[in-house]
Short mmCIF file of C-alpha atoms in Angstrom, two decimals:
data_model
loop_
_atom_site.label_atom_id
_atom_site.label_comp_id
_atom_site.label_asym_id
_atom_site.label_seq_id
_atom_site.Cartn_x
_atom_site.Cartn_y
_atom_site.Cartn_z
CA MET A 872 0.00 0.00 0.00
CA PRO A 873 1.37 3.46 -0.85
CA LYS A 874 2.38 5.84 1.91
CA THR A 875 1.32 9.48 2.18
CA THR A 876 3.00 12.43 3.85
CA VAL A 877 1.43 14.82 6.34
CA GLN A 878 1.51 18.45 5.21
CA VAL A 879 1.37 21.16 7.89
CA THR A 880 0.35 24.75 7.23
CA GLU A 881 0.85 27.37 9.95
CA SER A 882 -0.50 30.90 9.76
CA THR A 883 -1.46 33.90 11.84
CA VAL A 884 -5.04 35.15 11.57
CA GLU A 885 -6.70 38.27 12.89
CA THR A 886 -9.84 37.76 14.97
CA SER A 887 -12.93 39.98 14.76
CA ASP A 888 -11.83 41.88 17.89
CA GLY A 889 -8.45 42.78 16.37
CA ASP A 890 -6.34 40.18 18.18
CA THR A 891 -4.17 37.69 16.33
CA ARG A 892 -3.88 33.96 16.85
CA GLU A 893 -1.77 31.18 15.43
CA THR A 894 -3.45 28.38 13.49
CA LYS A 895 -2.11 25.05 12.32
CA GLN A 896 -3.78 22.79 9.77
CA TYR A 897 -2.82 19.24 8.80
CA ARG A 898 -3.56 17.63 5.45
CA VAL A 899 -3.04 14.17 3.99
CA THR A 900 -4.03 12.68 0.68
CA ILE A 901 -5.75 9.35 0.20
CA PRO A 902 -3.97 6.82 -2.01
CA LYS A 903 -5.82 6.32 -5.30
CA GLN A 904 -6.13 2.57 -4.65
CA MET A 905 -8.01 3.24 -1.39
CA ALA A 906 -10.32 5.82 -2.99
CA GLU A 907 -11.15 3.40 -5.80
CA PHE A 908 -11.59 0.43 -3.43
CA PHE A 909 -14.14 2.35 -1.35
CA SER A 910 -15.65 4.05 -4.45
CA LEU A 911 -15.16 7.45 -2.84
CA GLU A 912 -16.98 10.34 -4.45
CA GLN A 913 -17.18 14.10 -3.92
CA GLY A 914 -18.96 14.79 -0.62
CA ASP A 915 -18.20 11.43 1.04
CA GLU A 916 -16.89 11.85 4.59
CA LEU A 917 -14.06 10.13 6.43
CA GLU A 918 -14.28 9.77 10.21
CA TRP A 919 -10.87 9.44 11.88
CA SER A 920 -10.39 7.74 15.27
CA SER A 921 -7.62 6.24 17.40
CA GLY A 922 -6.76 2.64 16.69
CA SER A 923 -6.00 -0.19 19.06
CA ALA A 924 -2.28 0.71 19.24
CA SER A 925 -0.56 4.04 19.84
CA ASN A 926 0.62 4.32 16.22
CA LYS A 927 -2.60 3.12 14.52
CA MET A 928 -5.69 4.97 13.39
CA GLU A 929 -9.03 3.89 12.01
CA VAL A 930 -10.95 5.54 9.20
CA THR A 931 -14.68 5.02 8.70
CA VAL A 932 -16.18 5.93 5.33
CA HIS A 933 -19.58 7.65 5.34
CA LYS A 934 -21.10 7.64 1.85
CA ASN A 935 -23.03 10.76 0.84
CA ASP A 936 -25.98 8.91 -0.69
#
């Protein structure tokens, strides 16, 4: 199975009251083989949760039918 890399984007945003705060967003891509296996389409949702081990995670596919 292919591996993907986590991409991190950090930025400073201004709030409505004039203060600033730091934000950090994480993004990963889904390997094409997984998207095709689960027949993922635009609008489908992925629910991420902790797995049974400290370095595992589970993903549940919610189809937008």
